[in-house]
Coordinates of C-alpha atoms and ligand atoms in Angstrom, one line a residue:
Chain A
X66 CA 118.3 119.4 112.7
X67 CA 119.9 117.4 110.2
X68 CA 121.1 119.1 106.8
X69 CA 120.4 116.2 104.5
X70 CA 117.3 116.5 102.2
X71 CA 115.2 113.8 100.5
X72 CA 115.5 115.4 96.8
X73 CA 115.1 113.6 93.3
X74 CA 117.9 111.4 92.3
X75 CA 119.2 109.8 90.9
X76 CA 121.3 109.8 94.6
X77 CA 123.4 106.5 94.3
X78 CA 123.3 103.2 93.8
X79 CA 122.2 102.3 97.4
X80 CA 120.9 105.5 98.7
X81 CA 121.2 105.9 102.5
X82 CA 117.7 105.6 104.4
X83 CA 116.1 108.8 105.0
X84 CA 115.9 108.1 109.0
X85 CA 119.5 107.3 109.1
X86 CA 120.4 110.8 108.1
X87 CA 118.4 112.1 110.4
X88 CA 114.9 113.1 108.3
X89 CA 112.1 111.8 111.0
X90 CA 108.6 111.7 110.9
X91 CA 105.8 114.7 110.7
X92 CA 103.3 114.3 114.0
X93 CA 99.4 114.2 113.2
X94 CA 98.6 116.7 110.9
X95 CA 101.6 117.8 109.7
X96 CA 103.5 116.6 106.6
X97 CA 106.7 116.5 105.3
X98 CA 108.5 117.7 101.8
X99 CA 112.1 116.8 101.3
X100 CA 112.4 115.6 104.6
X101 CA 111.4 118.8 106.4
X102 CA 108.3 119.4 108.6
X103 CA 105.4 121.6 107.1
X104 CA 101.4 121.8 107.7
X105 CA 99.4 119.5 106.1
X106 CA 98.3 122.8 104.3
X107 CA 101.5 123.2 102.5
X108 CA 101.9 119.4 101.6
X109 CA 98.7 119.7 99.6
X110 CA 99.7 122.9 97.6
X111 CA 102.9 121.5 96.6
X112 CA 101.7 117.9 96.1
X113 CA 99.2 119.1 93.5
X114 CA 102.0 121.7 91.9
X115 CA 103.9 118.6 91.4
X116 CA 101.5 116.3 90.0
X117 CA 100.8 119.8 87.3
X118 CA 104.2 120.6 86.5
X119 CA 104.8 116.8 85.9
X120 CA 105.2 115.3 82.2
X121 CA 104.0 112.3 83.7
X122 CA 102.4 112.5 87.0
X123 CA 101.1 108.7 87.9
X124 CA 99.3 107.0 90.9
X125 CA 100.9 104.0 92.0
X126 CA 97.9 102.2 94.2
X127 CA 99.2 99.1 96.2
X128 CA 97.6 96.5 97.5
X129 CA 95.6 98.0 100.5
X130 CA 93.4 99.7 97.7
X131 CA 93.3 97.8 95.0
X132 CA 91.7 94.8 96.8
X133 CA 88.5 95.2 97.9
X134 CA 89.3 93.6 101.7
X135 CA 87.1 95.5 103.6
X136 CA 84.8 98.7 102.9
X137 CA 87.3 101.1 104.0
X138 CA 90.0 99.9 101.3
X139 CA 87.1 99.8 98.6
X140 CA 86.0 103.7 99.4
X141 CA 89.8 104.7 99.0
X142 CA 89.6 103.3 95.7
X143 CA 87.1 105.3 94.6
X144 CA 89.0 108.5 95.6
X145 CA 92.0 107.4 93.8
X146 CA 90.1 107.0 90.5
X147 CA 88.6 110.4 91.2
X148 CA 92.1 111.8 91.8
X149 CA 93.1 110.0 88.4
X150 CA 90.2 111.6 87.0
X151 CA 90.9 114.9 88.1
X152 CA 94.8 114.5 87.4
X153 CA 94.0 114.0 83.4
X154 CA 90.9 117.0 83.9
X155 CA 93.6 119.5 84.9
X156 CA 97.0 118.3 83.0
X157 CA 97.3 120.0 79.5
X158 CA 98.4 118.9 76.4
X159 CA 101.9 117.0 76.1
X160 CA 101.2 115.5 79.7
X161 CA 100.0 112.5 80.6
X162 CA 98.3 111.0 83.4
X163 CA 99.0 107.5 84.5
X164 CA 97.6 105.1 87.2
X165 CA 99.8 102.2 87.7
X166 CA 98.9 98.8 90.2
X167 CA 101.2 97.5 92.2
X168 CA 99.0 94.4 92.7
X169 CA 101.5 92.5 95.3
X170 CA 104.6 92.5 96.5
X171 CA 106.3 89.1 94.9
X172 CA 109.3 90.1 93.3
X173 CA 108.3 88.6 89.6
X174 CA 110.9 87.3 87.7
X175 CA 112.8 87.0 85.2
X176 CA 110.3 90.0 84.2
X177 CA 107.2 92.4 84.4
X178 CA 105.5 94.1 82.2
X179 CA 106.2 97.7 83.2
X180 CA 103.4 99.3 80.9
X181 CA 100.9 97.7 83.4
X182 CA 102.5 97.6 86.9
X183 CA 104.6 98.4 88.8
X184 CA 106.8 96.0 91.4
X185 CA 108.2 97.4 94.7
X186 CA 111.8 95.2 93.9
X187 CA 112.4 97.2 90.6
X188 CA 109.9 99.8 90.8
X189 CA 112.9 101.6 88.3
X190 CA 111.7 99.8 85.5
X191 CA 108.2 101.2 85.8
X192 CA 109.7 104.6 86.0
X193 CA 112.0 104.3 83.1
X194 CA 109.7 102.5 80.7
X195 CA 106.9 105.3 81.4
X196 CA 109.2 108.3 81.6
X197 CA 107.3 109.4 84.8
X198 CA 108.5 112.3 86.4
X199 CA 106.3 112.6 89.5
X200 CA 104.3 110.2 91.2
X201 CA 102.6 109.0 94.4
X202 CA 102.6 105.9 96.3
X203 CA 98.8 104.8 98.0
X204 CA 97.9 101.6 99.5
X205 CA 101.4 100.3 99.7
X206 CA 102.4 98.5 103.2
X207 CA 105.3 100.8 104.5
X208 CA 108.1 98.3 104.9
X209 CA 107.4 97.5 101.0
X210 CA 107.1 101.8 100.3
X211 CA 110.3 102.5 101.6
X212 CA 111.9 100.1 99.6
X213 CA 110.8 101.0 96.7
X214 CA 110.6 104.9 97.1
X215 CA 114.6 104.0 98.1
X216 CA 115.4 101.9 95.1
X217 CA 113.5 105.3 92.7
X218 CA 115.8 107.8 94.4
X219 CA 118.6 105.8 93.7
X220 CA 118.8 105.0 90.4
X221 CA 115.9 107.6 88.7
X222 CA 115.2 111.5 88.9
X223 CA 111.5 110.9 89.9
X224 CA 109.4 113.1 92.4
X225 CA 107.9 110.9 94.9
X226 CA 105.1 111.7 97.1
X227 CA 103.4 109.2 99.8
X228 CA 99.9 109.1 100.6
X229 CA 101.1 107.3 103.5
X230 CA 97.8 105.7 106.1
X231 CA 100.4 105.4 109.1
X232 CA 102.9 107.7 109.9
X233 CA 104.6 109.0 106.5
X234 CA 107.5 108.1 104.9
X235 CA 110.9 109.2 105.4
X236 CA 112.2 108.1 102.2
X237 CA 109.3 110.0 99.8
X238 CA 110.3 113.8 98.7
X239 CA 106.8 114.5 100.1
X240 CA 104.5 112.6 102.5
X241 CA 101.2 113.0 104.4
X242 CA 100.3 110.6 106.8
X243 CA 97.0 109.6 108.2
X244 CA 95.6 108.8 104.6
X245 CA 91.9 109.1 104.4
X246 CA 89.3 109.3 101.7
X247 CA 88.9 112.9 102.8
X248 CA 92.7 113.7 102.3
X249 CA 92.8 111.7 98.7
X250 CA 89.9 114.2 97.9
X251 CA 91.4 116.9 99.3
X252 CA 94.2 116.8 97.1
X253 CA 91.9 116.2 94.0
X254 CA 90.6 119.6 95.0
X255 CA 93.8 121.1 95.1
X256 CA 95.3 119.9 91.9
X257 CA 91.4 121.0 90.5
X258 CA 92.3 124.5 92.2
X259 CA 95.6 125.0 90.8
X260 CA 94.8 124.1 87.5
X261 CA 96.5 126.5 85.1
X262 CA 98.3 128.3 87.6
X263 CA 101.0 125.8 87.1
X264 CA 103.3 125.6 84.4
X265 CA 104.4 122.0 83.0
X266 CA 107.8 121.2 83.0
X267 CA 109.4 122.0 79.5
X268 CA 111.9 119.6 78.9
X269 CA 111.9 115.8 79.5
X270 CA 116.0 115.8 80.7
X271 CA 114.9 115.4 84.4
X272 CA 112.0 113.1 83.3
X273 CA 112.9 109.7 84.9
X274 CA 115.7 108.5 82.8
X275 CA 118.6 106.6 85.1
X276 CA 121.1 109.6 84.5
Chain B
X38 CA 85.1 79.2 102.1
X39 CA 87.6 82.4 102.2
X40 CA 87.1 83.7 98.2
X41 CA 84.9 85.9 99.4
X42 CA 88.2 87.7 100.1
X43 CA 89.5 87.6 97.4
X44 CA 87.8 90.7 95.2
X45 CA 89.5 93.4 93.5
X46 CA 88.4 97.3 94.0
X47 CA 85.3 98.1 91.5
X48 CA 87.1 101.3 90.8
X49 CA 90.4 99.8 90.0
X50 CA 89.3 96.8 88.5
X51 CA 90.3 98.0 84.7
X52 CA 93.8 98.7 85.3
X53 CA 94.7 95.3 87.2
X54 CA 96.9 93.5 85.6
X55 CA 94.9 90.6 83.4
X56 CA 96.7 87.6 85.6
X57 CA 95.5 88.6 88.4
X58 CA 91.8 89.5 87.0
X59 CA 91.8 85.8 85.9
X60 CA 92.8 84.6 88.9
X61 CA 89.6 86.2 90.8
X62 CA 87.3 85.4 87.9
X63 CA 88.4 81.6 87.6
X64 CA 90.9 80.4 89.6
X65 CA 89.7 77.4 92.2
X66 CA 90.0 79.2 95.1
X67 CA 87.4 78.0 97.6
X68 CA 85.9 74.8 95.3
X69 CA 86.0 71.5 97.8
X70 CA 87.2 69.0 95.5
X71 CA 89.7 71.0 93.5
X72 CA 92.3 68.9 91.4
X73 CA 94.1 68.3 88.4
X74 CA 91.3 68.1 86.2
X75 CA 90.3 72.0 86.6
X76 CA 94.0 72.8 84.6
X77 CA 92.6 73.6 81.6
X78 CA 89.0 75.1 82.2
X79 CA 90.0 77.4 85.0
X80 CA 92.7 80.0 85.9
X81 CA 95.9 78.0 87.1
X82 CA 97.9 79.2 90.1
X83 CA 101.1 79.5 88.5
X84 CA 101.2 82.2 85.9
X85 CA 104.6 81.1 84.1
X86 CA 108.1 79.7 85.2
X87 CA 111.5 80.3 84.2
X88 CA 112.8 76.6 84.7
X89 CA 114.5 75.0 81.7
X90 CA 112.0 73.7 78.9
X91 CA 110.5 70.7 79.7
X92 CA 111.9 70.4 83.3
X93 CA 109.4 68.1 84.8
X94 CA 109.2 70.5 88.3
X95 CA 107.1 72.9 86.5
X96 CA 105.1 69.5 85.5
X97 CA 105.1 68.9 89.5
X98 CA 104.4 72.3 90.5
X99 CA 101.1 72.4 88.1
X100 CA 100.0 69.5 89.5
X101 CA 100.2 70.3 93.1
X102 CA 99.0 74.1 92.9
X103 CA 95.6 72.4 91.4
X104 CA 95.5 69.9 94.2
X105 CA 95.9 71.9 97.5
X106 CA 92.9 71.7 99.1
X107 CA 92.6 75.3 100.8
X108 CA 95.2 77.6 99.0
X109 CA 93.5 80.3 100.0
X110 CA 95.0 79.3 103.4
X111 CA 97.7 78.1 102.9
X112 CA 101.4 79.5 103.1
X113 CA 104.4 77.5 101.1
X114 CA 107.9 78.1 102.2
X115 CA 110.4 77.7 99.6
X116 CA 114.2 77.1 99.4
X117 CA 116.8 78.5 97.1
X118 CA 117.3 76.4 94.1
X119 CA 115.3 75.8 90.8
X120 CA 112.0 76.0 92.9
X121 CA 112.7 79.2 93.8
X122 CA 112.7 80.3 90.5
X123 CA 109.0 79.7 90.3
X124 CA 107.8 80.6 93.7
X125 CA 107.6 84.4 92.2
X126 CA 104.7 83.4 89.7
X127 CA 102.7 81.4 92.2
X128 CA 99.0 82.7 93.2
X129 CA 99.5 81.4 96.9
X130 CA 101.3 82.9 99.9
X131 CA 105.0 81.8 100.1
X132 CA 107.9 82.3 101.8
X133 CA 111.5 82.2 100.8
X134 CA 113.7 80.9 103.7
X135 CA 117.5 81.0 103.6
X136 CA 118.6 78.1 102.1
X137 CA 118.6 74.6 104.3
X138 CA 116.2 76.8 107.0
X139 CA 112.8 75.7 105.6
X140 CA 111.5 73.6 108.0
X141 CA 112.4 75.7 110.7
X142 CA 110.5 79.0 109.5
X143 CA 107.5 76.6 108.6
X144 CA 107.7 75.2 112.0
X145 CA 107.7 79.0 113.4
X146 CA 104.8 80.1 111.1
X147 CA 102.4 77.4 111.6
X148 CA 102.5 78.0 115.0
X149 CA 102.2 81.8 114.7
X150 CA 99.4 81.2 112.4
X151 CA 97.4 78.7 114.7
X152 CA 98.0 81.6 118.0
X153 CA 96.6 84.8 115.5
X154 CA 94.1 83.1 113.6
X155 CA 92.6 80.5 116.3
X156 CA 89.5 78.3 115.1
X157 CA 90.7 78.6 111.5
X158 CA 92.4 75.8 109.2
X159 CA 95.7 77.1 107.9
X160 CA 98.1 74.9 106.4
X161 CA 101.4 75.2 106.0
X162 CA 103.7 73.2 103.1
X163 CA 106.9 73.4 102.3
X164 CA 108.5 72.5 99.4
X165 CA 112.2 72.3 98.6
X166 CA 114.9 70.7 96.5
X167 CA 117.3 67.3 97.7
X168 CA 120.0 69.6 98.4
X169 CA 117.6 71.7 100.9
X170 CA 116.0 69.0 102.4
X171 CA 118.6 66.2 102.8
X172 CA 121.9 68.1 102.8
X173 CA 121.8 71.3 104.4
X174 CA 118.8 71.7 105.9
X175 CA 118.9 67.8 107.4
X176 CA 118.9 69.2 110.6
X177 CA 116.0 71.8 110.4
X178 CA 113.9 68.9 108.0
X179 CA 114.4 65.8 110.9
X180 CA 114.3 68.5 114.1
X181 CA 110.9 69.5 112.3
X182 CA 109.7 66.0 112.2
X183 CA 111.0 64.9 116.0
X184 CA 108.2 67.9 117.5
X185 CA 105.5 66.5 115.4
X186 CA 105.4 70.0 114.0
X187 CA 102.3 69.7 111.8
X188 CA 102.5 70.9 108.0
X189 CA 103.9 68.6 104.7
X190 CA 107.3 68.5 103.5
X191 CA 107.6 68.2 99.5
X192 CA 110.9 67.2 98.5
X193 CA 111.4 67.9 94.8
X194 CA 114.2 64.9 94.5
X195 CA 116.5 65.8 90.9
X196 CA 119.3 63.9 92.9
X197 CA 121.5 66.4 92.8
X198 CA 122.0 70.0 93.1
X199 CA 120.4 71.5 89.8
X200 CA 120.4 74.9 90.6
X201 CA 124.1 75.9 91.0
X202 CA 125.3 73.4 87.8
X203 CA 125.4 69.7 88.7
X204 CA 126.8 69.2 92.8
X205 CA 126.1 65.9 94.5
X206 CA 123.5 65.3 96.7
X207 CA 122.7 63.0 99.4
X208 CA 119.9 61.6 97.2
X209 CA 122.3 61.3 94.4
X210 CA 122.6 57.7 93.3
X211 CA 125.4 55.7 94.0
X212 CA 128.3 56.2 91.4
X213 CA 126.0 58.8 89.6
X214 CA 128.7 61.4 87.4
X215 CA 127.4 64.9 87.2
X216 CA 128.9 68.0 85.9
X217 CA 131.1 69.3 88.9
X218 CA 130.9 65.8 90.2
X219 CA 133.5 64.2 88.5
X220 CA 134.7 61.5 90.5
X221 CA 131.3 59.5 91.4
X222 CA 129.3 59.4 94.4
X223 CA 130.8 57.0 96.7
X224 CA 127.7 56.5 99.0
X225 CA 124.6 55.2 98.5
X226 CA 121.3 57.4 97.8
X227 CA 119.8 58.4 101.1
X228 CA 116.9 56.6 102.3
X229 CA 115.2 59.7 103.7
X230 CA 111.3 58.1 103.0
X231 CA 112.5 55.7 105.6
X232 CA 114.2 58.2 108.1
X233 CA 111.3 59.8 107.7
X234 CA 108.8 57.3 108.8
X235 CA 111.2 56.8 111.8
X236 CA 111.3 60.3 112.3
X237 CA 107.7 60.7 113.3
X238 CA 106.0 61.5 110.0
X239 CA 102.6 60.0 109.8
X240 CA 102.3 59.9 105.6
X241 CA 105.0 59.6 103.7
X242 CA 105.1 58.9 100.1
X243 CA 108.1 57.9 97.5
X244 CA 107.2 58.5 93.8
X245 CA 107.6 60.6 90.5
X246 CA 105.4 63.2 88.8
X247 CA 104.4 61.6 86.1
X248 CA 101.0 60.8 87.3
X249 CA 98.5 63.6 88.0
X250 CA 95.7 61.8 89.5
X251 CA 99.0 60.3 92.0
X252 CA 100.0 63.3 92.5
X253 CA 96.7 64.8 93.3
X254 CA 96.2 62.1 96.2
X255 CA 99.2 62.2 97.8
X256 CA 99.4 66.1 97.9
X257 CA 95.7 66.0 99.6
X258 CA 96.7 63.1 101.8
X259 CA 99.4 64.7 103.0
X260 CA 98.1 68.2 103.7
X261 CA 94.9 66.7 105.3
X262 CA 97.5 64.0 107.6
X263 CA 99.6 67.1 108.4
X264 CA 96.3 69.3 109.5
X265 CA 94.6 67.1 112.0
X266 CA 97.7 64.4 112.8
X267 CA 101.1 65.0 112.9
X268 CA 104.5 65.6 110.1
X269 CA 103.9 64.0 106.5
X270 CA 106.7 64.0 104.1
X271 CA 106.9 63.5 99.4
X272 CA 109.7 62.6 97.8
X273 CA 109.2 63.5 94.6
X274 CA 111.2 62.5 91.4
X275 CA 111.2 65.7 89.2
X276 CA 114.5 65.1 87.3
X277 CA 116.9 67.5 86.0
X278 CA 116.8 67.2 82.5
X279 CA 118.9 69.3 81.6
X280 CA 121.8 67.7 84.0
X281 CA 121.1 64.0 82.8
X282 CA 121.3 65.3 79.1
X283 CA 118.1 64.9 78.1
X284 CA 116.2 66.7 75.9
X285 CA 113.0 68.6 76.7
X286 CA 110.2 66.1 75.8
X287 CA 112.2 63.5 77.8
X288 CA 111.1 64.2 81.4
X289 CA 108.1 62.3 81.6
X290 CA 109.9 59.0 80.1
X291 CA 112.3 59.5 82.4
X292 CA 110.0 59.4 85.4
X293 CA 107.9 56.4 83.8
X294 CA 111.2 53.9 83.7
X295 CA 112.2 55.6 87.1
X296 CA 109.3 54.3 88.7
X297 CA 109.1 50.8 87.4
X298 CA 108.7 47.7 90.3
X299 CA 112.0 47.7 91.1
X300 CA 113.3 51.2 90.4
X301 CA 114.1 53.8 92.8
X302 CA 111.0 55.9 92.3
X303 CA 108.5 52.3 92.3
X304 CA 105.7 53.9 94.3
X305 CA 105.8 53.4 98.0
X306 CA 103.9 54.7 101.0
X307 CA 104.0 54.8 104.4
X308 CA 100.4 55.5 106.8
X309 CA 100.5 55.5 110.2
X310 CA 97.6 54.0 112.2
X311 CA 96.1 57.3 113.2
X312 CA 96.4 58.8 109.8
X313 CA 95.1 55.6 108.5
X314 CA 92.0 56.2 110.4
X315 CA 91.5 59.5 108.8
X316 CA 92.2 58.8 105.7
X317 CA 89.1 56.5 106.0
X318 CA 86.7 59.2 107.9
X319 CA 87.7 61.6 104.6
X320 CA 86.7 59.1 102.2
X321 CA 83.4 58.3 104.0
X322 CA 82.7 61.7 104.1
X323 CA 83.2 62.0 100.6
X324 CA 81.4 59.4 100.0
X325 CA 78.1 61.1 101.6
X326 CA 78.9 64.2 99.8
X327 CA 79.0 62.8 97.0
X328 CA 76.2 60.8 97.2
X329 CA 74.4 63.9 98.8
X330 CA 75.1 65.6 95.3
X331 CA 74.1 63.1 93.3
X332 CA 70.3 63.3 94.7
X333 CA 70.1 66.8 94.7
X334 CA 70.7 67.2 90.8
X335 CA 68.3 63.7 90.4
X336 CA 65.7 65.7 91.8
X337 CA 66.4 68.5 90.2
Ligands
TPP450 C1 123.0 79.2 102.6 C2 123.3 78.9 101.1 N1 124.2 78.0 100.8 C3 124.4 77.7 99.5 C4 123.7 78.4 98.5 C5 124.0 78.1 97.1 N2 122.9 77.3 96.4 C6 122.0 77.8 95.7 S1 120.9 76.7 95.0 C7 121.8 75.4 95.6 C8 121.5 74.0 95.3 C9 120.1 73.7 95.3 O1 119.9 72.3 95.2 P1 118.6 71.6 95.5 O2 118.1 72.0 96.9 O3 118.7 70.2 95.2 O4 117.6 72.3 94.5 P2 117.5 72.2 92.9 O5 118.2 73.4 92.3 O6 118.2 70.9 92.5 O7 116.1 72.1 92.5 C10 122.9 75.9 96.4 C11 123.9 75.1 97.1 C12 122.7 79.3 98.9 N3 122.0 80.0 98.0 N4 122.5 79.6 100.2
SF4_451 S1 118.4 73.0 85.8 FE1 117.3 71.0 85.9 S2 115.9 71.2 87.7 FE2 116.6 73.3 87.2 S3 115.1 74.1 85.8 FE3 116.7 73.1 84.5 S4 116.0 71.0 84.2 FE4 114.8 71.8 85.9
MG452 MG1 118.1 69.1 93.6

């Protein structure tokens, strides 16, 4: 089994692909957290302990669920706002909850407004701009994930988690897989559950900043 | 039409960006005879640019976003150069090909497109600079043409290369000095709207921007032509500004005395028979439709 661990950067400048080092893929109903296999179970609890300890846990929905393309994709929505909802029920004072779009993919230049979105070829600039310590990728089309969750371990000391509807991601610090209404709502549940038993992280020196 | 598709996530709505809001509330996706006239009351499909002030492509890329007449369904495929610096603002699917390749991806992709979605009009344009259509991607642009692959090449003709500081192009003019062109071109500017024609394209038009009614009817021609028909080709005089040393509100003069009877950009036009045919079953059916209208709201 390989030794290397998918762990909040910032790692490098080009940070090797997860699957290169040899971090592979949870099977159905299993997860993965730093690049190791766990239960689904687990991947909740410690998903939701993340989003509570965070100074600023944020949602990043991509495309898949921010257009309304077919029924499916507009019922995700609806979990993620509950999620959001629950996420600013359940943080305490001095943290703040954010939901971020990632509307498409194109890589916008010269700029983009990083208080409003997020763009998977600089998704750093989000991260900085917001100071956001944890957050969780939904909706995003994998090949556009990775990069992005590659380019925030690289160059910022974010937590990132995947709500991933294929097979997970390699390159998150915590993924599910098979992402479902239910599973969005489960983990609503479980950050509702461990409310208070969680204590936010004190100091903002790991809280997104390039180094 | 396709708009239907186009709707944002009631529960997300708030927190989308308020570009792309605009876009679904007023953009022209999905109106029949979208045009030039709609800039100004409705959402355009270029949000901004980062060309120099002035630079008349941003004029020509205005123009033609408003004029394509299914953008839902249509896929652009861009070249590096100053168009590329735009393509990342622009509300329609495009794809950046390696410099010089364009025609050759849009050649791949309009064929994919026709195999996965069968029975459905998708149109493919591409739209380069001189230096990515007549130098380095000759091959790929005339190869393209030969199979009668069927999508519209734009040519955004600044005779010269713009992007990278002032090279010579193919479509340079003859003795023409630019910045890292010191000596002069030698040759003479090449005549690509006629290769063209003799390449198999069934439309092909030679003229500038400064028109946006022209440009409108061209752009339509040509995606229509390129649907049903065969290859169409533009040349399109966008000039570089900023390489000719002129100032910002000088583009559009520039285009006016460039396209003067006898001047290089004087407007010409090529139809082949077929397309010609077409054309004229369009405009009939316009005609009806229009006519059609026209009772509808008198009884009304
Ligand atoms: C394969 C390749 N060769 C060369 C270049 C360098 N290059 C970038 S833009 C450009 C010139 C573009 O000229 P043109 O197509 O006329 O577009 P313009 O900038 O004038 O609009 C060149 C040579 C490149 N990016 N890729
Ligand atoms: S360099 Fe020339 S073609 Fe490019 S944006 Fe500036 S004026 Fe336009
Ligand atoms: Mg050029």
């Amino acid at each position: 089994m390989s030794q290397y661990r998918v762990l909040p950067g910032p790692e490098h400048f080009l940070p090797p692909a997860a699957a290169s080092m040899g971090i592979f893929l949870p099977n159905p109903g299993e997860a993965h957290i730093n690049g190791v296999i766990v239960s689904e179970e687990k991947a909740y609890e410690e998903a939701a302990r993340q989003f509570l300890m965070a100074k600023v846990p944020t949602i990043f929905p991509g495309p898949l669920v921010l257009w309304a393309w077919n029924e499916k994709a507009a019922k995700k929505a609806t979990a993620i706002r509950h999620l959001y909802n629950t996420l600013k029920e359940c943080v305490q004072p001095g943290q703040m909850a954010m939901l971020i779009p990632m509307p498409d993919y194109r890589p916008k230049y010269p700029k983009i407004n990083p208080e409003v979105e997020i763009n998977p070829n600089h998704p750093n600039l989000t991260i900085w701009h917001n100071k956001i310590d944890c957050c969780m990728f939904v909706g995003v089309h994998c090949h556009q994930a990775n990069l992005s969750l590659k380019i925030i371990r690289g160059g910022t000391s974010c937590y990132t988690i995947a709500m991933c509807a294929q097979a997970g991601h390699e390159d998150a610090m915590l993924s599910f897989r098979d992402a479902s209404v239910e599973k969005i709502m489960k983990l609503a549940d479980t950050v509702k559950r461990l409310k208070g038993t969680v204590q936010p992280r004190q100091t903002s020196a790991k809280s997104g900043s390039s180094n | 039409m396709s708009k239907e598709r186009i709707k944002i996530s009631e529960d997300l709505y708030d927190i989308m960006p308020s570009d792309y809001q605009d876009l679904v509330k007023s953009a022209t996706y999905g109106k029949e005879d979208r045009g030039w006239k709609d800039i100004g009351s409705s959402k355009e499909l270029i949000e901004q640019h980062s060309l120099c002030a002035g630079c008349p492509e941003s004029m020509a890329f205005r123009y033609i976003l408003a004029s394509l007449p299914n953008p839902e369904d249509t896929v652009m495929v861009g070249s590096t150069g100053c168009t590329s610096l735009v393509f990342p603002m622009v509300a329609v699917h495009n794809i950046h090909s390696l410099f010089g390749n364009q025609n050759a991806i849009a050649s791949g992709l309009k064929r994919a497109l026709s195999v996965r979605f069968p029975g459905r009009v998708k149109d493919v344009v591409v739209l380069a600079g001189d230096g990515a259509t007549v130098d380095i991607g000759l091959d790929m642009t005339l190869q393209a043409w030969f199979r009668q692959e069927k999508f519209t090449t734009i040519c955004f003709d600044n005779e010269l290369y713009a992007n990278t500081g002032g090279q010579e192009s193919g479509l340079m003019q003859k003795g023409f000095v630019a910045k890292m062109a010191p000596v002069g071109k030698l040759f003479d500017k090449v005549r690509l709207p006629e290769i063209a024609r003799e390449s198999g394209c069934h439309y092909v038009v030679n003229c500038t921007v400064s028109k946006p009614s022209l440009v409108e009817k061209v752009i339509r021609n040509a995606v229509h032509i390129a649907r049903e028909i065969g290859p169409t080709y533009l040349q399109l005089y966008t000039p570089c500004i900023l390489e000719i040393g002129k100032n910002s509100m000088e583009g559009l003069q520039e285009m006016r005395d460039s396209e003067k009877p006898a001047e290089r950009f004087a407007y010409k036009e090529y139809v082949s028979e077929p397309a010609k045919q077409l054309l004229a079953e369009l405009a009939a059916k316009d005609k009806e439709r229009k006519a059609a209208a026209k009772q509808l709201a008198g009884q009304a």
